[in-house]
CSV table of C-alpha atoms in Angstrom, one decimal:
chain,number,residue,atom,x,y,z
N,18,MET,CA,45.6,-25.2,-61.4
N,19,THR,CA,45.6,-21.9,-63.1
N,20,THR,CA,41.8,-22.0,-63.2
N,21,LEU,CA,41.8,-22.6,-59.4
N,22,ALA,CA,44.0,-19.6,-58.8
N,23,ARG,CA,41.8,-17.4,-61.0
N,24,LYS,CA,38.7,-18.4,-59.1
N,25,CYS,CA,40.2,-16.8,-56.0
N,26,VAL,CA,40.2,-13.4,-57.6
N,27,PRO,CA,36.8,-11.7,-57.2
N,28,PHE,CA,35.3,-10.4,-60.4
N,29,THR,CA,32.2,-8.2,-60.8
N,30,PRO,CA,31.0,-7.7,-64.4
N,31,PHE,CA,30.3,-4.2,-65.4
N,32,GLU,CA,26.7,-4.1,-66.5
N,33,ARG,CA,26.0,-0.4,-66.8
N,34,GLU,CA,26.5,2.4,-69.4
N,35,LEU,CA,29.8,4.2,-68.8
N,36,ALA,CA,28.1,7.5,-69.8
N,37,LYS,CA,25.7,7.1,-66.9
N,38,SER,CA,28.3,5.8,-64.4
N,39,ASN,CA,30.0,7.5,-61.4
N,40,ILE,CA,33.7,6.8,-61.2
N,41,ALA,CA,35.9,6.9,-58.0
N,42,ILE,CA,39.7,7.0,-57.7
N,43,VAL,CA,41.5,5.2,-54.9
N,44,THR,CA,45.2,6.1,-54.9
N,45,ALA,CA,48.1,4.7,-52.9
N,46,ALA,CA,50.2,7.8,-53.8
N,47,GLY,CA,49.7,9.5,-50.4
N,48,VAL,CA,47.3,12.2,-51.7
N,49,HIS,CA,45.3,14.3,-49.2
N,50,LEU,CA,43.9,17.7,-48.8
N,51,ARG,CA,46.2,20.4,-47.5
N,52,ASP,CA,44.0,20.9,-44.4
N,53,GLN,CA,43.8,17.1,-43.7
N,54,GLU,CA,46.4,15.5,-41.4
N,55,PRO,CA,49.4,14.4,-43.5
N,56,PHE,CA,50.4,10.8,-43.5
N,57,ASN,CA,53.0,9.8,-40.9
N,58,ILE,CA,56.2,9.4,-42.9
N,59,ALA,CA,58.4,9.4,-39.7
N,60,ASP,CA,57.1,6.0,-38.6
N,61,GLU,CA,59.2,3.3,-40.2
N,62,MET,CA,56.2,0.9,-40.1
N,63,GLY,CA,54.3,3.2,-42.4
N,64,ASP,CA,50.8,4.8,-42.0
N,65,LEU,CA,47.7,2.6,-42.3
N,66,GLY,CA,45.3,5.6,-42.5
N,67,PHE,CA,43.4,7.0,-45.4
N,68,ARG,CA,41.8,10.3,-46.3
N,69,ILE,CA,38.4,10.9,-48.1
N,70,ILE,CA,38.6,13.4,-50.9
N,71,PRO,CA,35.3,15.0,-52.1
N,72,PRO,CA,34.6,15.1,-55.9
N,73,ASP,CA,34.4,19.0,-56.0
N,74,THR,CA,37.9,19.4,-54.6
N,75,ASP,CA,40.0,22.2,-56.1
N,76,THR,CA,43.1,20.2,-57.1
N,77,ALA,CA,45.3,23.1,-56.0
N,78,GLN,CA,44.2,22.1,-52.5
N,79,LEU,CA,45.7,18.6,-52.8
N,80,MET,CA,49.2,17.5,-51.8
N,81,VAL,CA,51.3,14.4,-51.4
N,82,THR,CA,52.9,13.1,-48.3
N,83,HIS,CA,54.9,10.0,-49.2
N,84,HIS,CA,58.6,9.3,-48.9
N,85,HIS,CA,58.9,6.2,-51.1
N,86,TYR,CA,58.7,7.7,-54.5
N,87,ASP,CA,59.7,11.0,-56.2
N,88,HIS,CA,56.6,13.1,-56.2
N,89,THR,CA,58.1,16.2,-57.8
N,90,ASP,CA,55.9,15.9,-60.9
N,91,ALA,CA,52.8,15.1,-58.7
N,92,ASP,CA,53.6,18.3,-56.8
N,93,ALA,CA,53.6,20.2,-60.1
N,94,ASP,CA,50.4,18.6,-61.4
N,95,ILE,CA,48.5,16.3,-58.9
N,96,ASN,CA,46.6,14.8,-61.9
N,97,VAL,CA,49.6,12.6,-62.7
N,98,VAL,CA,48.7,10.5,-59.6
N,99,PHE,CA,45.2,11.6,-58.9
N,100,PRO,CA,43.4,12.8,-62.1
N,101,LEU,CA,40.4,14.6,-60.6
N,102,ASP,CA,40.5,17.4,-63.2
N,103,ALA,CA,40.8,14.9,-66.1
N,104,LEU,CA,37.9,12.9,-64.7
N,105,ARG,CA,35.8,16.1,-64.5
N,106,GLU,CA,36.7,16.8,-68.2
N,107,LEU,CA,35.4,13.3,-69.1
N,108,GLU,CA,32.2,14.1,-67.2
N,109,ALA,CA,31.8,17.4,-69.2
N,110,ASP,CA,32.4,15.4,-72.4
N,111,LYS,CA,29.7,12.9,-71.3
N,112,VAL,CA,32.2,10.0,-71.5
N,113,ILE,CA,31.3,9.2,-67.9
N,114,GLY,CA,28.2,10.1,-65.9
N,115,GLY,CA,30.0,11.8,-63.1
N,116,LEU,CA,32.4,11.6,-60.2
N,117,ALA,CA,31.7,9.4,-57.2
N,118,ARG,CA,30.9,11.3,-54.0
N,119,LYS,CA,34.1,10.0,-52.3
N,120,HIS,CA,37.6,9.4,-53.5
N,121,VAL,CA,40.4,8.0,-51.4
N,122,GLY,CA,44.1,8.7,-50.8
N,123,TYR,CA,46.2,6.5,-48.7
N,124,MET,CA,49.9,5.8,-48.3
N,125,GLY,CA,50.7,2.6,-50.1
N,126,TYR,CA,53.8,2.1,-48.0
N,127,THR,CA,53.5,-0.1,-44.9
N,128,MET,CA,55.4,-2.8,-43.1
N,129,GLN,CA,52.1,-3.9,-41.6
N,130,LEU,CA,50.8,-5.8,-44.5
N,131,LYS,CA,48.4,-7.9,-42.5
N,132,ALA,CA,46.8,-4.8,-40.9
N,133,MET,CA,46.6,-3.1,-44.3
N,134,TYR,CA,45.0,-6.2,-45.8
N,135,GLU,CA,42.6,-6.9,-42.9
N,136,GLY,CA,42.0,-3.4,-41.7
N,137,THR,CA,42.6,-0.5,-44.1
N,138,ALA,CA,41.5,-2.4,-47.3
N,139,PRO,CA,38.0,-3.4,-46.0
N,140,GLU,CA,37.6,0.1,-44.4
N,141,ILE,CA,38.3,1.8,-47.7
N,142,ALA,CA,36.0,-0.7,-49.5
N,143,ASN,CA,33.3,0.2,-46.9
N,144,GLU,CA,33.7,3.9,-47.6
N,145,ILE,CA,33.4,3.3,-51.4
N,146,ASP,CA,30.5,0.9,-50.9
N,147,LYS,CA,28.5,3.1,-48.6
N,148,GLY,CA,27.6,6.6,-49.8
N,149,SER,CA,30.1,7.1,-52.6
N,150,ARG,CA,27.6,6.0,-55.3
N,151,ALA,CA,30.6,4.7,-57.3
N,152,ASP,CA,29.8,2.4,-60.2
N,153,ALA,CA,33.4,1.6,-61.0
N,154,VAL,CA,36.7,2.3,-59.2
N,155,ILE,CA,40.1,3.1,-60.7
N,156,LEU,CA,42.9,2.2,-58.3
N,157,THR,CA,46.6,2.9,-58.4
N,158,GLY,CA,49.2,0.8,-56.6
N,159,GLY,CA,52.6,-0.5,-57.6
T,6,MET,CA,42.7,-3.3,-51.9
T,7,GLN,CA,41.3,-3.8,-55.3
T,8,ARG,CA,39.9,-7.2,-54.4
T,9,ALA,CA,38.3,-5.7,-51.3
T,10,VAL,CA,36.3,-3.2,-53.4
T,11,GLU,CA,35.5,-5.8,-56.1
T,12,GLN,CA,34.1,-8.1,-53.5
T,13,ARG,CA,31.5,-5.5,-52.6
T,14,GLY,CA,30.2,-5.8,-56.1
T,15,ILE,CA,31.8,-2.7,-57.6
T,16,PRO,CA,34.0,-3.3,-60.7
T,17,THR,CA,37.6,-2.1,-60.4
T,18,VAL,CA,40.6,-1.6,-62.5
T,19,SER,CA,44.1,-0.7,-61.4
T,20,ILE,CA,46.7,1.3,-63.1
T,21,SER,CA,50.1,-0.3,-62.7
T,22,VAL,CA,53.7,0.8,-63.3
T,23,ALA,CA,55.1,-2.5,-62.1
T,24,LEU,CA,54.1,-5.5,-64.2
T,25,ASP,CA,55.9,-8.0,-62.0
T,26,VAL,CA,54.0,-6.8,-58.9
T,27,THR,CA,50.7,-6.8,-60.8
T,28,ARG,CA,51.3,-10.4,-62.0
T,29,HIS,CA,52.0,-11.4,-58.4
T,30,VAL,CA,49.0,-9.6,-56.9
T,31,LYS,CA,46.6,-10.8,-59.7
T,32,PRO,CA,44.1,-7.9,-59.6
T,33,PRO,CA,40.6,-8.3,-61.3
T,34,ARG,CA,41.7,-5.9,-64.1
T,35,ALA,CA,44.8,-3.8,-64.7
T,36,VAL,CA,46.3,-1.5,-67.3
T,37,PHE,CA,50.1,-1.5,-67.3
T,38,VAL,CA,51.6,1.9,-68.1
T,39,PRO,CA,55.4,1.8,-68.8
T,40,PHE,CA,56.1,4.9,-66.6
T,41,MET,CA,58.0,5.7,-63.5
T,42,MET,CA,56.6,5.4,-60.0
T,43,GLY,CA,54.4,8.5,-59.2
T,44,HIS,CA,53.3,8.8,-62.9
T,45,HIS,CA,50.4,6.4,-63.1
T,46,PHE,CA,48.5,9.0,-65.3
T,47,GLY,CA,51.5,10.3,-67.2
T,48,VAL,CA,53.3,13.6,-67.0
T,49,PRO,CA,52.4,17.1,-65.7
T,50,PHE,CA,50.4,19.4,-68.0
T,51,HIS,CA,49.4,16.5,-70.4
T,52,THR,CA,45.7,16.3,-69.7
T,53,GLU,CA,45.1,14.5,-73.0
T,54,LEU,CA,47.3,11.6,-71.9
T,55,GLN,CA,45.7,11.7,-68.4
T,56,ARG,CA,42.3,11.4,-70.0
T,57,HIS,CA,43.5,8.7,-72.4
T,58,ILE,CA,44.8,6.5,-69.6
T,59,ILE,CA,41.5,6.9,-67.7
T,60,ARG,CA,39.6,5.9,-70.8
T,61,GLU,CA,41.8,2.9,-71.4
T,62,ALA,CA,41.2,1.8,-67.9
T,63,LEU,CA,37.4,2.3,-68.1
T,64,ASN,CA,37.3,0.5,-71.5
T,65,LEU,CA,38.8,-2.5,-69.8
T,66,VAL,CA,36.1,-2.3,-67.1
T,67,VAL,CA,33.4,-2.3,-69.8
T,68,GLU,CA,35.0,-5.0,-72.0
T,69,ALA,CA,36.5,-7.5,-69.5
T,70,ARG,CA,34.6,-10.7,-69.4
T,71,GLU,CA,36.8,-12.6,-67.0
T,72,SER,CA,39.1,-11.8,-64.1
T,73,GLY,CA,42.8,-11.1,-64.5
T,74,GLU,CA,43.1,-9.3,-67.8
T,75,VAL,CA,46.1,-7.0,-68.0
T,76,ARG,CA,46.4,-4.5,-70.9
T,77,SER,CA,49.4,-2.5,-71.8
T,78,LEU,CA,49.3,1.2,-72.8
T,79,ALA,CA,50.8,1.9,-76.2
T,80,VAL,CA,52.6,5.0,-75.2
T,81,THR,CA,56.3,5.1,-74.2
T,82,TRP,CA,57.7,7.1,-71.3
T,83,ALA,CA,59.9,9.0,-73.8
T,84,GLN,CA,56.8,10.0,-75.9
T,85,ALA,CA,54.9,11.0,-72.8
T,86,ARG,CA,57.8,13.1,-71.5
T,87,ARG,CA,58.4,14.8,-74.9
T,88,GLN,CA,54.7,15.7,-75.3
T,89,GLY,CA,54.4,16.9,-71.7
T,90,ALA,CA,57.4,19.2,-72.1
T,91,ALA,CA,56.0,20.6,-75.4
T,92,ASN,CA,52.6,21.3,-73.7
T,93,GLU,CA,54.4,23.0,-70.8
T,94,ARG,CA,56.4,25.2,-73.2
T,95,ALA,CA,53.2,26.0,-75.1
T,96,ALA,CA,51.4,26.9,-71.8
T,97,ARG,CA,54.2,29.3,-71.0
T,98,GLY,CA,53.8,30.9,-74.4
T,99,GLU,CA,57.3,30.0,-75.6
T,100,THR,CA,56.1,28.4,-78.9
T,101,GLY,CA,54.1,31.6,-79.6
T,102,ALA,CA,57.1,33.7,-78.9
T,103,GLU,CA,59.2,31.7,-81.4
T,104,ILE,CA,56.6,32.1,-84.1
T,105,THR,CA,56.3,35.9,-83.5
T,106,GLY,CA,60.1,36.2,-83.6
T,107,ALA,CA,60.5,34.3,-86.9
């Protein structure tokens, strides 16, 4: 039965060289650019939206809007939840090929799980699939 | 979310701070970090640890041969905190001041 459950989980083998691969970050930590619309933390149902973050973003221009975790440390250094600077260092060291053209921030808190699962998740996957040139994706959740 | 991306044919790995949730969700690949919520890549001003966690995650992407592998990071929260605080002091020049004063 364990085998059956495992078969339900999609798995794509990685068949590239890491040093030639573009990496994307998708975070549920409520990260967005200061000039993008903040996530709606007033709505008890949560916010199903997401924000696209370009790879050349100055991390000082990023902020967190999320009310279900303490983001004091992320406010001090956004890299603790969204390590864009660290990723750029790995690119400079030729550990990875580069950064994907799109990274994504969303607020991982919602009471609308079905809408998140059937709407937001495939929409974010579409964004990554089309035009991000990501070869692998690092996600953060719970 | 992770499954949705993986289904498009793009390999994924998640960084998790909650092992029970990860076991329930069964992502394709995950690295468990024993840190607090909001600290998936460690602590402020510790870029070495941030890079290390990314590398651990990407190593799992490269090495995983089947779905569902979860690896644990061999760094404790106390170690991360201590190193981060030391880096922060060094960045402020406090360590240098102590040496000069000695």
